[in-house]
Coordinates of C-alpha atoms in Angstrom, one line a residue:
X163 CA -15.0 77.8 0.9
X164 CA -11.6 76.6 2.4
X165 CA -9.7 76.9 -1.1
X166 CA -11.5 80.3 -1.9
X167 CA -10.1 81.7 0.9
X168 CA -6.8 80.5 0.9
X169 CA -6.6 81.9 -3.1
X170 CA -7.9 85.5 -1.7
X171 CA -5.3 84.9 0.6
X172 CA -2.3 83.9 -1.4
X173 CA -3.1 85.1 -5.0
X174 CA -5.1 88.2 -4.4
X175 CA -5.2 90.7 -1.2
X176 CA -1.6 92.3 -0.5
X177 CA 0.0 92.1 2.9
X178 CA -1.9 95.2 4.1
X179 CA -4.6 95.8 6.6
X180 CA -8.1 94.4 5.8
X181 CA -11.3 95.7 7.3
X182 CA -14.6 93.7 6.4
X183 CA -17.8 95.7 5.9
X184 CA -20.6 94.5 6.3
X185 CA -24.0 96.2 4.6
X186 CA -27.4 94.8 5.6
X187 CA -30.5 95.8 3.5
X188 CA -33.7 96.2 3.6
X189 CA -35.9 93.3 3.8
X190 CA -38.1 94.4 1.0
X191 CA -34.9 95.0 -1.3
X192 CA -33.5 91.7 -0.3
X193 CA -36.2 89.9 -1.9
X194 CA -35.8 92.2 -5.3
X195 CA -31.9 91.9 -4.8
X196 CA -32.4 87.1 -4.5
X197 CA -34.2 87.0 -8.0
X198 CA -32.7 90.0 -9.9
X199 CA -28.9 89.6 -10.2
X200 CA -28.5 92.9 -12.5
X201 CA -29.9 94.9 -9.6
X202 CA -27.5 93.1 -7.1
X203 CA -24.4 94.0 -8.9
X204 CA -25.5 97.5 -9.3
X205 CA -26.0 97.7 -5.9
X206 CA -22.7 96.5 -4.7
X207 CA -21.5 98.9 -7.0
X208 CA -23.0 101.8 -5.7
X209 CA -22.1 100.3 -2.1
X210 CA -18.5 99.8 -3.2
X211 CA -17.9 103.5 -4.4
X212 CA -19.2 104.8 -1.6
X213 CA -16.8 102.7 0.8
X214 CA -13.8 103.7 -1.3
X215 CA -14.6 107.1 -1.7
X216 CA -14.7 107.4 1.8
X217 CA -11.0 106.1 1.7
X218 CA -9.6 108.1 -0.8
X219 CA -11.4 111.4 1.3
X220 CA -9.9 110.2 4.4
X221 CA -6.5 110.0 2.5
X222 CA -6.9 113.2 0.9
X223 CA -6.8 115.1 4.2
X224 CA -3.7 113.6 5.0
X225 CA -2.5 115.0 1.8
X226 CA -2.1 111.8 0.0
X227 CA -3.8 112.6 -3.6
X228 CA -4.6 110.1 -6.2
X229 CA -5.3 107.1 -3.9
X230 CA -6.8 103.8 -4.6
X231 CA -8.2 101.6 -2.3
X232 CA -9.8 97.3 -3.4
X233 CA -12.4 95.6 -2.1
X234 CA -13.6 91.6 -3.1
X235 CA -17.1 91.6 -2.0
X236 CA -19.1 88.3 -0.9
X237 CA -23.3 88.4 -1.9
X238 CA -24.3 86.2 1.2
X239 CA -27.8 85.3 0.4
X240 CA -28.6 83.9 3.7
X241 CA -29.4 84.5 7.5
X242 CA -28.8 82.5 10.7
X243 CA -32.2 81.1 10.5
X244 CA -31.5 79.8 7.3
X245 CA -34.0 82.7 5.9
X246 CA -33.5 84.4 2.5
X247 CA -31.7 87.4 3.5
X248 CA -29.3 89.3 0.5
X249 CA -26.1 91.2 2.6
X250 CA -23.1 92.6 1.4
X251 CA -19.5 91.1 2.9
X252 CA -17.0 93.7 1.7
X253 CA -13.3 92.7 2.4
X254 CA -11.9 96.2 2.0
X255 CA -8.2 97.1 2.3
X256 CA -8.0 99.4 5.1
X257 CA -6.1 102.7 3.4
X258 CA -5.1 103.5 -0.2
X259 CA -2.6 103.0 -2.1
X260 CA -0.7 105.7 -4.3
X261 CA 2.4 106.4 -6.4
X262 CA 5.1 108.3 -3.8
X263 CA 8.3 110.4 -5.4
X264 CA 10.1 107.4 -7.0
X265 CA 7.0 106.1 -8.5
X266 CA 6.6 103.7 -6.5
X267 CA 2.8 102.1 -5.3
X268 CA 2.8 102.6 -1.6
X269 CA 0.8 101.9 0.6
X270 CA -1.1 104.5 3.1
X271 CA -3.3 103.0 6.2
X272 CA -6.3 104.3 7.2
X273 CA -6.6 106.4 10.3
X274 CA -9.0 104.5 12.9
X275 CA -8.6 105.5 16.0
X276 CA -11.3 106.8 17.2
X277 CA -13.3 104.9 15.3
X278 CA -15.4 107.2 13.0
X279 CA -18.9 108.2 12.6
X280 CA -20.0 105.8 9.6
X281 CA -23.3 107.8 9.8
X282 CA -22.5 110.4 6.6
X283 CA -21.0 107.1 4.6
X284 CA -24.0 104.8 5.2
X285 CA -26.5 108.3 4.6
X286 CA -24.8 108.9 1.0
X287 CA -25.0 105.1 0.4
X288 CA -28.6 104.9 1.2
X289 CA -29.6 108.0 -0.9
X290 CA -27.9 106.7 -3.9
X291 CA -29.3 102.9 -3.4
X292 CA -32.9 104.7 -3.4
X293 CA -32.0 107.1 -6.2
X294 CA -31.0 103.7 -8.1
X295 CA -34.2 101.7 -7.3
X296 CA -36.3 104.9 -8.3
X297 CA -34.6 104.5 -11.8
X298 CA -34.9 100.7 -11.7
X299 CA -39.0 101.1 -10.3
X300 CA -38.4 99.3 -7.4
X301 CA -39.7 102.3 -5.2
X302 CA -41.7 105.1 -6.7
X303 CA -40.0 108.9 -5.7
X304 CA -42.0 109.2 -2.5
X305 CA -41.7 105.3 -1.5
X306 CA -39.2 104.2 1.2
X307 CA -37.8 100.5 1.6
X308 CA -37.2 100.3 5.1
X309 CA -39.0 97.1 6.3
X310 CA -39.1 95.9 10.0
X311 CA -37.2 92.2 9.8
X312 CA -37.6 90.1 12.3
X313 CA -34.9 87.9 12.3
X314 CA -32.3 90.9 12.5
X315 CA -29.9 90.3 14.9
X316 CA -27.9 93.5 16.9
X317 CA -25.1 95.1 15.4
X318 CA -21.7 96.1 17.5
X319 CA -21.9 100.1 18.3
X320 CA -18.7 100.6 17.2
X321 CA -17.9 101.3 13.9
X322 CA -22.2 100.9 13.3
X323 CA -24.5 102.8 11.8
X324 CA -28.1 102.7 10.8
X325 CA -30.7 104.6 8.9
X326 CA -34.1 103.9 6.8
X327 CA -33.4 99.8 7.5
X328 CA -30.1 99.8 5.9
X329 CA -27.2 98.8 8.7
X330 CA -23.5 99.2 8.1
X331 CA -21.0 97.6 10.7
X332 CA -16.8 97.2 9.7
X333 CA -15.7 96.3 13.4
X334 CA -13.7 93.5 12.4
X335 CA -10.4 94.4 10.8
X336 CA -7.0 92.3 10.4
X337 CA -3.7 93.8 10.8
X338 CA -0.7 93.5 7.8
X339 CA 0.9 90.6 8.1
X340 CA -1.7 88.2 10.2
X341 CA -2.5 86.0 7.4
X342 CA -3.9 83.7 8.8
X343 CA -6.9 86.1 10.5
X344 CA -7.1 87.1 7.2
X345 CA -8.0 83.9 6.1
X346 CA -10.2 83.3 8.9
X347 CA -11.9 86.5 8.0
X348 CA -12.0 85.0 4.2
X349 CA -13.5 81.6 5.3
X350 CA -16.3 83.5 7.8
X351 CA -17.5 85.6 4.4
X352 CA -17.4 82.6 2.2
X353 CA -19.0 80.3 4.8
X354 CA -22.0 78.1 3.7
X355 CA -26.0 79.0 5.0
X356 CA -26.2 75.9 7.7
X357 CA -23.1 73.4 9.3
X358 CA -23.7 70.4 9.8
X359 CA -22.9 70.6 13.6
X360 CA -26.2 72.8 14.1
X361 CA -28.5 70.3 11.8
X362 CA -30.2 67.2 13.6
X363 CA -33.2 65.2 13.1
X364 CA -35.9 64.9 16.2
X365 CA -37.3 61.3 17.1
X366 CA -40.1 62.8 15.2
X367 CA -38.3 62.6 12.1
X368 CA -38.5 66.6 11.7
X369 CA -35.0 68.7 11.1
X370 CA -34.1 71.0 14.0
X371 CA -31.7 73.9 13.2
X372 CA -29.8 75.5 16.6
X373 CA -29.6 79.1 16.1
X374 CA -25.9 80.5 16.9
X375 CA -27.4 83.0 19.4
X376 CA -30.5 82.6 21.3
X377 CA -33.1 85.1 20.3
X378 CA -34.5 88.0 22.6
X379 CA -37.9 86.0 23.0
X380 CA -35.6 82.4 24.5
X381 CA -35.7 80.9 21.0
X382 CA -32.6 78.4 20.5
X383 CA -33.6 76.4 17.7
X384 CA -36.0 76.1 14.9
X385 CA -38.0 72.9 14.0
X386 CA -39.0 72.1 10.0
X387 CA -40.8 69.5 8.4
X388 CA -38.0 67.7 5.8
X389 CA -40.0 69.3 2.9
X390 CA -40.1 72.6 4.4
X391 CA -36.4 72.5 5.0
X392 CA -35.8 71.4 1.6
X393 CA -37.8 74.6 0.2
X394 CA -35.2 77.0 2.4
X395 CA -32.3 75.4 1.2
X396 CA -34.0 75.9 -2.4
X397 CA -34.9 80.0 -2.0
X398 CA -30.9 80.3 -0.8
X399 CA -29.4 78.9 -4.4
X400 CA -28.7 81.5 -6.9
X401 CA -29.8 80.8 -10.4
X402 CA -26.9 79.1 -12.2
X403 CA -23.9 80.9 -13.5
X404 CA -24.5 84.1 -10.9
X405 CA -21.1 85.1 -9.5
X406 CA -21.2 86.0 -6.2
X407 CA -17.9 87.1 -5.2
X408 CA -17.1 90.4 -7.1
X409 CA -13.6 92.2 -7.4
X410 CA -13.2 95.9 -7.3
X411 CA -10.2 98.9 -7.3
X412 CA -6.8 97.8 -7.6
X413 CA -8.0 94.3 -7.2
X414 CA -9.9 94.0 -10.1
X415 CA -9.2 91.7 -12.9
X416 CA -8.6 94.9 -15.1
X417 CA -7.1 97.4 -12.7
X418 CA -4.0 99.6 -13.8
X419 CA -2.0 98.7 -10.9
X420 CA -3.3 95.3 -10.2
X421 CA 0.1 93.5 -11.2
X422 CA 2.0 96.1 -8.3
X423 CA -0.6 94.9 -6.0
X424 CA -1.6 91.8 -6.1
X425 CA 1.2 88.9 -5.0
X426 CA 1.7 86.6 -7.4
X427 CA 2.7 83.0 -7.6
X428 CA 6.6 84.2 -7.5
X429 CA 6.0 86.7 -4.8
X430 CA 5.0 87.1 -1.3
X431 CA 2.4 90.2 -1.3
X432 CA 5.1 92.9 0.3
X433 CA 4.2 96.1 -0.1
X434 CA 5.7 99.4 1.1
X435 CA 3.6 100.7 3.4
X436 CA 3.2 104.5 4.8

């Protein structure tokens, strides 16, 4: 996790504004999404264009054609009750970048104040994740994957929206320059299910897990019997070679601009910015 973050940090996202976008599905799709990695990476792609898109629209208006905006998205498999739950960490640069007069990459920040209605955004993404598992027979044409979950936990209202079970929430955001919030920001999407400060064994020799908020029915922790425990852990490991932290944009391995974007080894990220 820790050297992860510091690579994204150093050897991959410029010095610009960051935004982290955070897309939570529906419980029946997670399960299809834990077991079936093809369907996964479709749908971070289809969640990925729609994020961008929504960049390059917003950049558009401000008369800035031809932008291009990167994202590294984190598959999280798990929730804070160490259940199987698939989500989406998007670490999005917050604007676009595009050639100005001299030819130069620059780069253009979003507009964010006020914060904007994500509604539209998260609508579009939602018709074209069910247009997708319609293809893939996941859902039938008249079938709906919304699924009541009951260890969702509530989302900020700002910069929040929900519909049909899906929830999108990009709240957090890190100015230019604060690298080491960035990092921080890295660390929390790269994060492992469970710490060992909220694992303890009862006299009882059972394993009780301390949730990091207290539920709305008083719950603080959860108690397992060891084997029990051990199967959780098990559901939450991805079969073996499965990537789960995917590059997109200008950040991707084979992007056009990538080398004008990305800081390198010999340089420290610097970027002109609109």
């Amino acid at each position: 996790m820790t050297e992860r973050a510091a690579h994204l940090v150093d050897y991959v996202f410029p010095d610009v504004p960051v935004r982290q976008w955070v897309l939570t599905l529906p419980s029946r799709l997670r399960y299809a999404l834990a077991w079936d990695h093809a369907l996964c990476r479709a749908v971070v792609a289809v969640f990925v264009r729609a994020v961008l898109g929504w960049y390059r629209r917003q950049a558009r208006q401000r008369a800035v054609t031809n932008g291009r905006g990167g994202a590294v998205v984190i598959v999280q498999r798990f929730g804070s009750a160490l259940n199987l739950n698939v989500h989406l960490h998007a670490l999005v640069l917050d604007g676009v970048f595009a050639r100005n007069a001299d030819g130069a990459l620059q780069f253009h920040a979003a507009s964010t104040h006020p914060a904007p209605d994500l509604m539209p955004l998260l609508v579009r993404t939602a018709t074209r994740l069910q247009r997708l598992l319609t293809r893939r027979g996941i859902v039938d044409g008249g079938d709906s994957v919304d699924g009541w979950d009951p260890f969702a936990e509530d989302a900020p209202r700002a910069w929040h929206a929900r519909v049909r079970g899906f929830d999108l929430h990009a709240a957090v955001a890190v100015r230019g320059g604060a690298r080491d919030r960035l990092e921080r920001m890295c660390r929390y999407a790269l994060r492992p299910a469970v710490g060992q400060e909220r694992l303890r064994i009862s006299p009882e020799g059972q394993v009780v897990l301390d949730l990091r908020r207290r539920w709305a029915d008083g719950t603080t922790h959860l108690v397992f019997d060891p084997v029990e425990f051990l199967e959780r852990l098990a559901a939450l490991v991805p079969r073996p070679r499965i990537n789960l932290v995917v590059y997109h944009g200008v950040l991707a391995p084979r992007a056009a601009w990538r080398e004008e974007v990305v800081p390198s080894a010999t340089t420290d990220g610097a970027v002109t910015v609109g």
